[in-house]
Structure formats: C-alpha cells, structure tokens
C-alpha cells in the first residue's frame, strides 16, 4: 500500500478498530429488486437497442439492482421510456423530488414528481428518494426561514409531505446529501444552511425524522469526491468515515452509504487502494452501500470516439470491479442512461460520452463494462 494510504488506513483503523474483511452479508440481503411484471404494466415496448442485454437482469443475477436518474421532461419520449423500463428496476428523480423543485415558493406543486412516480408505478419500478436535505436544493424561502427561526418543524413538515406522498414507492431515501466539505475546516462538515441553524446535530435529526416517517426504507447519506488519489479526496474519505462512526455510535438510523461515483478522467485513474479501504471500513461498520450517481466526465473529447468510449469504459470497469467485490453493495445507479440527458453536457462538455448509451440509444463500451462487472 502507498504511504499515503497507510496513513489513511491507519487513521481509519484508529478511528474504528482493526481492519478486517468487510462484513459478509448474504446476497439475499442486498435488496435486489425482483424484475417487475412488465406484461401487466402494458407499458414496455421493444427497446431501441435490442442487441444490448438489459442491465437490470445482469444486475439481478448478481443480487443487485440497476437503476438510473430520470428527468421527468424525457418521459414524453417513448424510446426513453422503453429503455428505462428495460434496463432499470429502480429510478432516481434527477430533479423533480428536490425541495426547490417541489416548492420554489412556499406552495408545493407535486405535479412533475407525480408524473414520474406514476410512470414508475405503472412499470413496476421502485424509486430512490433524492433528496431530502441538500444545501443546493433548499428553496430561498426555506433558507430564510431556517436562518431566522432555526425551527426544525420546517424540515419535519417537508419530510412529512414528501415521504407521506411517495414513501410507499421509495426503497432508499438520500436523507442528507453531500454533508462533507473538509475545506470548511472544523470537523470537515459542510457549513451549510442546516449546519448553521442546528450544528452537526442536523444530520442525526434528519435521519430520526426520516425514520419516523419511513420505517422500512433504507436511509442513505450520499456523498461525492471519494474516488481519486489526492489529499483532498483522501481527507473526504476519512471525514466521511469519522462522521459515520460518530453517527453509528449515537445509534443514528443511517444504514446505507451512497457513493455518488461521478468519475472524472481529468483526475487520472480511480484510486483502488483508497476506494477499497473506504469500502472495507464502511463494511466493518455493518453499513450497506449504494452506488448512486455513476457517470464519467471525459478529459479530452478531441480523441476518436472509439478511444474516448474505451477510456470511459475502462474507468467504469476499474471502479465497479473494486466496489462489487463487497457483498454489502445494494446496487448501481447511473446518473442518466443516455448521453443526451447527462448533466455533464452542461458541466463539462456538450459532447461528453459518460453514460451507457449514446444519444441514439446505441449501447457503448461503458454499457458492456457494466455488464462485465455484473457478471
Ligand atoms: O426544469 C426546470 C425548468 O422548468 C426551469 O425553467 C429551469 C429554470 O432554471 O430549471 C429547470 O430545472 C433544472 C433541473 O436541473 C432540470 O433540468 C434546474 O434549473 C437545474 O438546477 C437542475 O440541475 C440539477 C442539479 O442537480 C441541481 O438540482 C441537475 O439536472 C442534476 O443532474 C444535478 O444532480 C446532482 C445531484 O442531485 C447530487 N449530486 C451531484 C449531481 C450533479 O450536480
């Protein structure tokens, strides 16, 4: 192991005892979602790329689920719907369930999210609840109210509305999204609006508030920036582990860690030792793992398509080969299925090819890499 990793590993060991093999969990516990009965759904049409094997069935054979983030705006496209239904057993609302989408002003408007939820229900798809608390999706009116009143009932009311309406379809709630930011100093937690109003206790209160309303769902802390060999991402890994240890020691009902897995070829290859150590230490705490937002940001879109797709596929395979060694992984969701829907097209390059299918629904090498990783 590299010296840096030894430090991280040793520090992690100091935080929570001996490093051992991760908790072996029977595959049946990994929450694989059985393939829904599509004959009854009456919604499935032949997918646009019948040659490519369905991702959800490959995942299911491994005792995992496969899912993707879905933009409700795309539901009008029958090819989109048929490929989602073919490949996914669970979907994540990419935007529609966020607080600032549901209630940009104080009044809630559930119509867009209801549309997505009924698509899921008609097609036997479960949902991921994304996301209850995130500093980037807190509506201005709620941020102002929190800052002035520090009144937790505002958050309780939001949770009651969202979990009350969609809870029977949601298997996993991203209760707290992206609470880590080592650059904010202190205990490495992000000094977001919730932290400023309630201190670190907002995380515990959020999980307890969610558990009271969602007694059977998995409750997830969801984080990014944990995959590469840099001091910053090493600090993020350690900060996350220390936070999880504190939450577990207090009996906080967090049972799953969401690893967003936004891979980035500009950062080099994924850091196998760092990811392995993180997975091992999460497993040692008896926690499950969900890969929640997998995609790949390209470094150089000037290369040939073949070369670009190969680099994306290789990075995907490298990452999944590490995390899927562990039996506490519930499943994998990509942050979209088709390149034309990727957030990376606005965040990195309009040409980015970091998802399983191209804009014409042709399965790319990344699709094959995921199938191979599931094999
Ligand atoms: O749909 C509305 C449109 O009606 C309105 O006119 C327009 C006005 O700005 O906004 C549109 O909504 C946009 C939405 O995406 C749907 O396209 C929002 O502005 C835009 O902020 C939103 O961006 C999303 C972002 O999270 C913020 O919520 C991205 O699609 C989504 O990919 C991104 O996803 C995040 C995860 O939730 C957390 N992890 C990181 C990931 C990438 O940033």
Short mmCIF file of C-alpha atoms and ligand atoms in Angstrom, two decimals:
data_model
loop_
_atom_site.label_atom_id
_atom_site.label_comp_id
_atom_site.label_asym_id
_atom_site.label_seq_id
_atom_site.Cartn_x
_atom_site.Cartn_y
_atom_site.Cartn_z
CA UNK A 1 0.00 0.00 0.00
CA UNK A 2 1.20 3.52 -0.74
CA UNK A 3 2.45 5.52 2.26
CA UNK A 4 -0.47 7.95 1.97
CA UNK A 5 -2.90 5.11 2.03
CA UNK A 6 -1.17 3.57 5.05
CA UNK A 7 -1.76 6.82 6.91
CA UNK A 8 -5.36 6.94 5.85
CA UNK A 9 -5.76 3.29 6.62
CA UNK A 10 -4.00 3.59 9.94
CA UNK A 11 -6.01 6.66 10.87
CA UNK A 12 -9.15 4.89 9.87
CA UNK A 13 -8.07 1.87 11.90
CA UNK A 14 -7.50 4.15 14.89
CA UNK A 15 -10.99 5.53 14.46
CA UNK A 16 -12.79 2.23 14.49
CA UNK A 17 -10.59 -0.69 15.43
CA UNK A 18 -8.92 -3.41 13.47
CA UNK A 19 -9.16 -3.53 9.71
CA UNK A 20 -10.67 -6.81 8.76
CA UNK A 21 -12.59 -8.23 5.85
CA UNK A 22 -15.82 -6.34 5.38
CA UNK A 23 -18.93 -7.78 6.96
CA UNK A 24 -20.00 -10.72 4.78
CA UNK A 25 -23.64 -10.17 4.07
CA UNK A 26 -25.81 -12.82 2.46
CA UNK A 27 -26.60 -11.65 -1.07
CA UNK A 28 -30.29 -12.06 -0.43
CA UNK A 29 -30.00 -9.11 1.98
CA UNK A 30 -28.64 -6.81 -0.66
CA UNK A 31 -32.08 -5.60 -1.51
CA UNK A 32 -32.12 -6.83 -5.05
CA UNK A 33 -35.43 -5.76 -6.53
CA UNK A 34 -37.06 -8.57 -8.47
CA UNK A 35 -37.72 -7.78 -12.10
CA UNK A 36 -41.24 -6.31 -12.22
CA UNK A 37 -44.01 -7.98 -14.18
CA UNK A 38 -43.95 -5.94 -17.33
CA UNK A 39 -46.74 -7.87 -19.03
CA UNK A 40 -49.22 -6.30 -16.61
CA UNK A 41 -47.63 -2.90 -16.93
CA UNK A 42 -48.65 -2.76 -20.58
CA UNK A 43 -46.04 -0.09 -20.99
CA UNK A 44 -42.97 -1.88 -22.27
CA UNK A 45 -42.17 -1.61 -25.97
CA UNK A 46 -39.09 -3.18 -27.59
CA UNK A 47 -36.07 -1.12 -26.59
CA UNK A 48 -34.22 0.87 -29.23
CA UNK A 49 -31.13 -1.26 -28.84
CA UNK A 50 -32.37 -4.85 -28.52
CA UNK A 51 -28.85 -6.18 -29.09
CA UNK A 52 -27.64 -4.91 -25.72
CA UNK A 53 -28.57 -7.09 -22.77
CA UNK A 54 -30.76 -5.49 -20.15
CA UNK A 55 -28.67 -4.01 -17.37
CA UNK A 56 -31.20 -4.78 -14.66
CA UNK A 57 -31.26 -8.51 -15.40
CA UNK A 58 -27.47 -8.70 -15.33
CA UNK A 59 -27.51 -6.86 -12.01
CA UNK A 60 -30.29 -9.03 -10.63
CA UNK A 61 -28.31 -12.18 -11.45
CA UNK A 62 -25.66 -10.75 -9.13
CA UNK A 63 -28.19 -9.98 -6.38
CA UNK A 64 -28.02 -6.26 -7.14
CA UNK A 65 -30.31 -3.68 -8.67
CA UNK A 66 -29.52 -1.43 -11.62
CA UNK A 67 -31.13 1.98 -11.93
CA UNK A 68 -30.72 5.43 -13.36
CA UNK A 69 -31.54 9.07 -12.69
CA UNK A 70 -34.57 10.14 -14.69
CA UNK A 71 -35.58 13.58 -15.92
CA UNK A 72 -39.39 13.79 -15.96
CA UNK A 73 -39.13 16.02 -19.04
CA UNK A 74 -37.90 12.99 -21.02
CA UNK A 75 -40.94 10.85 -20.18
CA UNK A 76 -42.69 12.10 -23.33
CA UNK A 77 -40.19 10.13 -25.42
CA UNK A 78 -41.35 6.52 -25.96
CA UNK A 79 -37.81 5.29 -26.70
CA UNK A 80 -36.68 6.83 -23.43
CA UNK A 81 -39.48 5.15 -21.53
CA UNK A 82 -38.90 1.75 -23.12
CA UNK A 83 -35.16 1.83 -22.40
CA UNK A 84 -35.70 2.88 -18.80
CA UNK A 85 -38.28 0.12 -18.29
CA UNK A 86 -35.98 -2.41 -19.97
CA UNK A 87 -32.80 -1.56 -18.09
CA UNK A 88 -33.88 -0.29 -14.69
CA UNK A 89 -35.60 -1.78 -11.66
CA UNK A 90 -35.29 1.46 -9.69
CA UNK A 91 -35.18 5.10 -10.74
CA UNK A 92 -33.94 8.31 -9.15
CA UNK A 93 -35.71 11.62 -9.83
CA UNK A 94 -32.81 13.74 -11.07
CA UNK A 95 -34.59 16.97 -10.16
CA UNK A 96 -38.31 16.54 -9.59
CA UNK A 97 -38.25 15.43 -5.93
CA UNK A 98 -35.85 18.12 -4.72
CA UNK A 99 -37.18 20.74 -2.34
CA UNK A 100 -36.60 23.63 -4.74
CA UNK A 101 -38.38 21.72 -7.49
CA UNK A 102 -41.39 20.81 -5.34
CA UNK A 103 -41.74 24.17 -3.59
CA UNK A 104 -39.80 27.01 -5.27
CA UNK A 105 -42.25 29.30 -3.44
CA UNK A 106 -43.88 28.23 -0.17
CA UNK A 107 -46.67 26.37 -2.03
CA UNK A 108 -45.85 22.79 -3.04
CA UNK A 109 -46.54 21.65 -6.59
CA UNK A 110 -46.22 17.87 -6.89
CA UNK A 111 -47.40 17.56 -10.49
CA UNK A 112 -43.98 16.92 -12.09
CA UNK A 113 -42.94 14.44 -9.43
CA UNK A 114 -46.38 12.78 -9.51
CA UNK A 115 -45.89 12.21 -13.25
CA UNK A 116 -42.59 10.47 -12.61
CA UNK A 117 -43.98 8.47 -9.68
CA UNK A 118 -46.94 7.22 -11.70
CA UNK A 119 -44.60 6.20 -14.55
CA UNK A 120 -42.62 4.21 -12.01
CA UNK A 121 -45.73 2.64 -10.50
CA UNK A 122 -47.21 1.71 -13.92
CA UNK A 123 -43.98 -0.03 -14.84
CA UNK A 124 -43.22 -1.73 -11.55
CA UNK A 125 -40.16 0.42 -10.87
CA UNK A 126 -39.08 1.31 -7.35
CA UNK A 127 -37.69 4.75 -6.60
CA UNK A 128 -34.78 6.30 -4.79
CA UNK A 129 -35.85 9.36 -2.79
CA UNK A 130 -33.46 12.05 -3.94
CA UNK A 131 -33.01 14.07 -1.90
CA UNK A 132 -34.50 15.30 1.36
CA UNK A 133 -31.75 17.67 2.59
CA UNK A 134 -29.20 19.20 0.22
CA UNK A 135 -27.65 22.63 0.52
CA UNK A 136 -28.09 23.19 -3.23
CA UNK A 137 -31.80 22.40 -3.35
CA UNK A 138 -33.05 24.36 -0.33
CA UNK A 139 -35.53 26.95 -1.65
CA UNK A 140 -34.71 30.56 -0.79
CA UNK A 141 -37.84 30.98 1.33
CA UNK A 142 -36.92 27.92 3.41
CA UNK A 143 -33.31 29.07 3.79
CA UNK A 144 -34.50 32.45 5.05
CA UNK A 145 -36.98 30.82 7.45
CA UNK A 146 -34.30 28.44 8.81
CA UNK A 147 -31.79 31.25 9.26
CA UNK A 148 -34.26 33.37 11.22
CA UNK A 149 -36.26 30.78 13.16
CA UNK A 150 -33.95 27.76 13.48
CA UNK A 151 -37.23 25.88 13.62
CA UNK A 152 -36.92 22.14 12.92
CA UNK A 153 -40.66 21.85 12.27
CA UNK A 154 -39.99 23.40 8.84
CA UNK A 155 -37.88 20.35 7.98
CA UNK A 156 -40.31 17.96 9.66
CA UNK A 157 -43.11 19.40 7.55
CA UNK A 158 -41.11 18.94 4.33
CA UNK A 159 -40.25 15.36 5.22
CA UNK A 160 -43.90 14.62 6.10
CA UNK A 161 -45.09 15.99 2.77
CA UNK A 162 -42.55 14.18 0.59
CA UNK A 163 -42.28 10.88 2.45
CA UNK A 164 -46.02 10.87 3.02
CA UNK A 165 -46.70 11.20 -0.70
CA UNK A 166 -44.03 8.94 -2.20
CA UNK A 167 -42.81 6.80 0.67
CA UNK A 168 -44.63 3.65 -0.43
CA UNK A 169 -42.63 3.69 -3.71
CA UNK A 170 -39.26 4.68 -2.29
CA UNK A 171 -36.80 1.93 -1.27
CA UNK A 172 -33.91 4.26 -0.37
CA UNK A 173 -34.01 7.86 0.84
CA UNK A 174 -31.00 10.13 0.29
CA UNK A 175 -31.74 11.77 3.61
CA UNK A 176 -28.64 14.00 3.72
CA UNK A 177 -26.80 14.79 0.50
CA UNK A 178 -23.17 15.98 0.48
CA UNK A 179 -22.63 16.90 4.15
CA UNK A 180 -18.82 16.76 3.82
CA UNK A 181 -16.54 19.68 2.97
CA UNK A 182 -13.06 19.49 4.57
CA UNK A 183 -12.26 22.94 3.20
CA UNK A 184 -14.81 24.33 5.65
CA UNK A 185 -12.44 23.37 8.49
CA UNK A 186 -13.53 22.08 11.89
CA UNK A 187 -14.79 18.53 11.74
CA UNK A 188 -14.76 18.63 7.94
CA UNK A 189 -18.51 19.01 7.66
CA UNK A 190 -20.01 21.39 5.14
CA UNK A 191 -21.07 24.62 6.87
CA UNK A 192 -24.40 24.56 5.01
CA UNK A 193 -27.67 26.24 5.98
CA UNK A 194 -28.66 23.26 8.13
CA UNK A 195 -25.35 23.18 9.97
CA UNK A 196 -25.52 26.92 10.62
CA UNK A 197 -29.03 26.59 12.05
CA UNK A 198 -28.65 23.37 14.09
CA UNK A 199 -24.94 22.39 14.18
CA UNK A 200 -23.85 18.84 13.34
CA UNK A 201 -26.98 17.53 15.07
CA UNK A 202 -28.99 18.34 11.92
CA UNK A 203 -27.72 15.09 10.42
CA UNK A 204 -28.91 12.95 13.33
CA UNK A 205 -32.22 14.81 13.50
CA UNK A 206 -32.74 14.38 9.75
CA UNK A 207 -32.26 10.60 9.95
CA UNK A 208 -34.50 10.30 13.00
CA UNK A 209 -37.18 12.44 11.35
CA UNK A 210 -36.97 10.32 8.18
CA UNK A 211 -37.02 7.02 10.09
CA UNK A 212 -40.16 8.06 11.97
CA UNK A 213 -41.91 8.56 8.59
CA UNK A 214 -40.22 5.78 6.60
CA UNK A 215 -39.87 2.82 8.99
CA UNK A 216 -38.87 0.28 6.33
CA UNK A 217 -36.85 2.24 3.78
CA UNK A 218 -33.07 2.35 3.70
CA UNK A 219 -31.77 5.68 4.91
CA UNK A 220 -28.77 6.96 2.98
CA UNK A 221 -26.04 9.52 3.48
CA UNK A 222 -24.95 10.36 -0.06
CA UNK A 223 -21.52 11.79 -0.96
CA UNK A 224 -19.19 12.57 -3.86
CA UNK A 225 -15.44 13.09 -4.33
CA UNK A 226 -14.26 9.81 -2.80
CA UNK A 227 -12.65 8.01 -5.75
CA UNK A 228 -9.28 9.57 -6.55
CA UNK A 229 -5.73 9.74 -5.22
CA UNK A 230 -5.49 13.28 -3.92
CA UNK A 231 -5.02 14.66 -0.42
CA UNK A 232 -8.39 16.39 -0.74
CA UNK A 233 -10.27 13.22 -1.64
CA UNK A 234 -8.30 11.28 0.96
CA UNK A 235 -9.46 13.82 3.53
CA UNK A 236 -13.02 13.46 2.25
CA UNK A 237 -12.86 9.68 2.66
CA UNK A 238 -11.54 9.99 6.20
CA UNK A 239 -14.04 12.70 7.15
CA UNK A 240 -16.91 10.56 5.89
CA UNK A 241 -15.71 7.53 7.84
CA UNK A 242 -15.33 9.56 11.03
CA UNK A 243 -18.82 11.05 10.58
CA UNK A 244 -20.32 7.60 10.02
CA UNK A 245 -18.56 6.29 13.13
CA UNK A 246 -19.98 9.16 15.22
CA UNK A 247 -23.48 8.61 13.84
CA UNK A 248 -23.34 4.86 14.43
CA UNK A 249 -22.01 5.33 17.96
CA UNK A 250 -25.03 7.53 18.70
CA UNK A 251 -27.47 4.95 17.30
CA UNK A 252 -28.47 7.24 14.41
CA UNK A 253 -30.61 5.20 11.94
CA UNK A 254 -28.32 5.57 8.90
CA UNK A 255 -27.99 2.16 7.28
CA UNK A 256 -26.61 2.88 3.82
CA UNK A 257 -23.82 4.99 2.34
CA UNK A 258 -24.46 6.40 -1.12
CA UNK A 259 -21.28 6.72 -3.16
CA UNK A 260 -22.16 9.05 -6.00
CA UNK A 261 -19.23 7.88 -8.15
CA UNK A 262 -19.05 10.83 -10.53
CA UNK A 263 -15.83 9.55 -12.12
CA UNK A 264 -13.54 12.07 -13.78
CA UNK A 265 -10.81 11.19 -16.28
CA UNK A 266 -9.11 14.51 -15.58
CA UNK A 267 -8.21 13.08 -12.15
CA UNK A 268 -6.38 10.06 -13.58
CA UNK A 269 -7.44 6.53 -12.79
CA UNK A 270 -9.63 5.75 -9.78
CA UNK A 271 -7.57 5.12 -6.65
CA UNK A 272 -8.06 1.42 -5.97
CA UNK A 273 -6.44 1.38 -2.51
CA UNK A 274 -8.45 4.38 -1.34
CA UNK A 275 -11.78 3.04 -2.59
CA UNK A 276 -11.04 -0.44 -1.26
CA UNK A 277 -10.15 0.94 2.17
CA UNK A 278 -13.31 3.07 2.23
CA UNK A 279 -15.49 0.11 1.25
CA UNK A 280 -13.77 -2.15 3.78
CA UNK A 281 -14.23 0.35 6.60
CA UNK A 282 -17.89 1.04 5.69
CA UNK A 283 -18.49 -2.71 5.66
CA UNK A 284 -16.78 -3.02 9.06
CA UNK A 285 -19.48 -0.73 10.43
CA UNK A 286 -22.20 -3.04 9.14
CA UNK A 287 -23.44 -0.45 6.66
CA UNK A 288 -24.76 -1.10 3.15
CA UNK A 289 -23.51 0.74 0.06
CA UNK A 290 -25.41 2.06 -2.95
CA UNK A 291 -23.58 3.40 -5.99
CA UNK A 292 -25.94 6.28 -6.67
CA UNK A 293 -24.81 8.59 -9.50
CA UNK A 294 -22.27 6.76 -11.67
CA UNK A 295 -21.09 8.58 -14.76
CA UNK A 296 -17.75 9.56 -16.30
CA UNK A 297 -16.54 13.07 -17.14
CA UNK A 298 -14.13 12.93 -20.07
CA UNK A 299 -10.75 14.65 -20.09
CA UNK A 300 -10.31 15.02 -23.84
CA UNK A 301 -13.22 15.00 -26.28
CA UNK A 302 -10.79 15.62 -29.14
CA UNK A 303 -9.79 11.95 -29.30
CA UNK A 304 -11.50 9.46 -31.60
CA UNK A 305 -14.94 8.25 -30.47
CA UNK A 306 -13.54 4.74 -30.16
CA UNK A 307 -10.70 5.90 -27.91
CA UNK A 308 -12.96 8.12 -25.82
CA UNK A 309 -15.54 5.36 -25.29
CA UNK A 310 -12.78 2.93 -24.40
CA UNK A 311 -11.32 5.28 -21.75
CA UNK A 312 -14.80 5.78 -20.25
CA UNK A 313 -15.49 2.05 -20.22
CA UNK A 314 -12.10 1.22 -18.67
CA UNK A 315 -12.64 3.69 -15.81
CA UNK A 316 -16.16 2.37 -15.22
CA UNK A 317 -14.91 -1.20 -15.10
CA UNK A 318 -11.98 -0.33 -12.81
CA UNK A 319 -14.34 1.34 -10.34
CA UNK A 320 -17.05 -1.33 -10.36
CA UNK A 321 -14.51 -4.16 -10.10
CA UNK A 322 -13.38 -2.67 -6.78
CA UNK A 323 -16.75 -1.88 -5.19
CA UNK A 324 -18.54 -5.02 -6.39
CA UNK A 325 -16.03 -7.19 -4.51
CA UNK A 326 -18.06 -6.29 -1.42
CA UNK A 327 -21.26 -8.11 -0.52
CA UNK A 328 -22.88 -5.09 1.16
CA UNK A 329 -23.48 -3.29 -2.15
CA UNK A 330 -27.21 -2.96 -2.88
CA UNK A 331 -27.00 -1.81 -6.46
CA UNK A 332 -25.73 0.64 -9.03
CA UNK A 333 -27.48 3.67 -10.49
CA UNK A 334 -26.04 5.73 -13.31
CA UNK A 335 -26.78 9.45 -13.43
CA UNK A 336 -28.84 9.09 -16.56
CA UNK A 337 -28.84 6.39 -19.26
CA UNK A 338 -28.34 8.35 -22.46
CA UNK A 339 -25.59 10.92 -23.07
CA UNK A 340 -28.12 13.46 -24.32
CA UNK A 341 -29.59 13.70 -20.80
CA UNK A 342 -26.32 13.99 -18.89
CA UNK A 343 -25.70 16.92 -16.56
CA UNK A 344 -22.09 16.69 -17.73
CA UNK A 345 -23.10 18.15 -21.08
CA UNK A 346 -23.54 21.48 -19.34
CA UNK A 347 -20.98 20.96 -16.59
CA UNK A 348 -18.06 19.53 -18.62
CA UNK A 349 -18.66 19.28 -22.37
CA UNK A 350 -21.71 19.17 -24.61
CA UNK A 351 -20.01 16.21 -26.29
CA UNK A 352 -19.41 14.23 -23.09
CA UNK A 353 -19.97 10.48 -23.55
CA UNK A 354 -20.08 9.32 -19.93
CA UNK A 355 -23.25 7.19 -19.79
CA UNK A 356 -24.13 3.67 -21.06
CA UNK A 357 -25.97 4.77 -24.24
CA UNK A 358 -25.25 7.41 -26.88
CA UNK A 359 -27.89 9.92 -27.95
CA UNK A 360 -29.31 7.36 -30.48
CA UNK A 361 -29.63 4.70 -27.80
CA UNK A 362 -26.67 2.72 -29.11
CA UNK A 363 -25.07 0.78 -26.26
CA UNK A 364 -21.47 1.96 -25.85
CA UNK A 365 -18.45 0.14 -24.34
CA UNK A 366 -19.43 1.61 -20.95
CA UNK A 367 -22.62 -0.48 -21.20
CA UNK A 368 -20.50 -3.57 -21.81
CA UNK A 369 -18.20 -2.64 -18.93
CA UNK A 370 -21.17 -2.54 -16.56
CA UNK A 371 -22.45 -5.89 -17.84
CA UNK A 372 -19.00 -7.41 -17.41
CA UNK A 373 -18.66 -6.01 -13.91
CA UNK A 374 -22.01 -7.59 -13.01
CA UNK A 375 -21.00 -10.97 -14.45
O1 LIG B 1 -36.91 22.04 -15.30
C1 LIG B 1 -36.69 23.39 -14.90
C2 LIG B 1 -37.27 24.35 -15.90
O2 LIG B 1 -38.70 24.18 -15.91
C3 LIG B 1 -36.95 25.77 -15.49
O3 LIG B 1 -37.41 26.65 -16.47
C4 LIG B 1 -35.44 25.90 -15.34
C5 LIG B 1 -35.13 27.29 -14.81
O4 LIG B 1 -33.84 27.31 -14.25
O5 LIG B 1 -34.94 24.95 -14.38
C6 LIG B 1 -35.20 23.62 -14.78
O6 LIG B 1 -34.74 22.79 -13.78
C7 LIG B 1 -33.36 22.50 -13.80
C8 LIG B 1 -33.26 21.00 -13.49
O7 LIG B 1 -31.89 20.60 -13.35
C9 LIG B 1 -33.92 20.15 -14.55
O8 LIG B 1 -33.21 20.23 -15.73
C10 LIG B 1 -32.68 23.29 -12.68
O9 LIG B 1 -32.65 24.66 -13.03
C11 LIG B 1 -31.25 22.80 -12.51
O10 LIG B 1 -30.67 23.42 -11.37
C12 LIG B 1 -31.28 21.28 -12.24
O11 LIG B 1 -29.92 20.85 -12.14
C13 LIG B 1 -29.76 19.56 -11.49
C14 LIG B 1 -28.81 19.77 -10.30
O12 LIG B 1 -28.53 18.51 -9.66
C15 LIG B 1 -29.41 20.71 -9.27
O13 LIG B 1 -30.60 20.15 -8.76
C16 LIG B 1 -29.14 18.58 -12.48
O14 LIG B 1 -30.08 18.29 -13.50
C17 LIG B 1 -28.75 17.30 -11.76
O15 LIG B 1 -28.04 16.44 -12.66
C18 LIG B 1 -27.86 17.60 -10.55
O16 LIG B 1 -27.65 16.39 -9.90
C19 LIG B 1 -26.77 16.43 -8.72
C20 LIG B 1 -27.36 15.51 -7.67
O17 LIG B 1 -28.67 15.92 -7.34
C21 LIG B 1 -26.45 15.45 -6.44
N1 LIG B 1 -25.10 15.01 -6.82
C22 LIG B 1 -24.49 15.87 -7.85
C23 LIG B 1 -25.37 15.89 -9.10
C24 LIG B 1 -24.74 16.70 -10.21
O18 LIG B 1 -24.63 18.05 -9.82
#
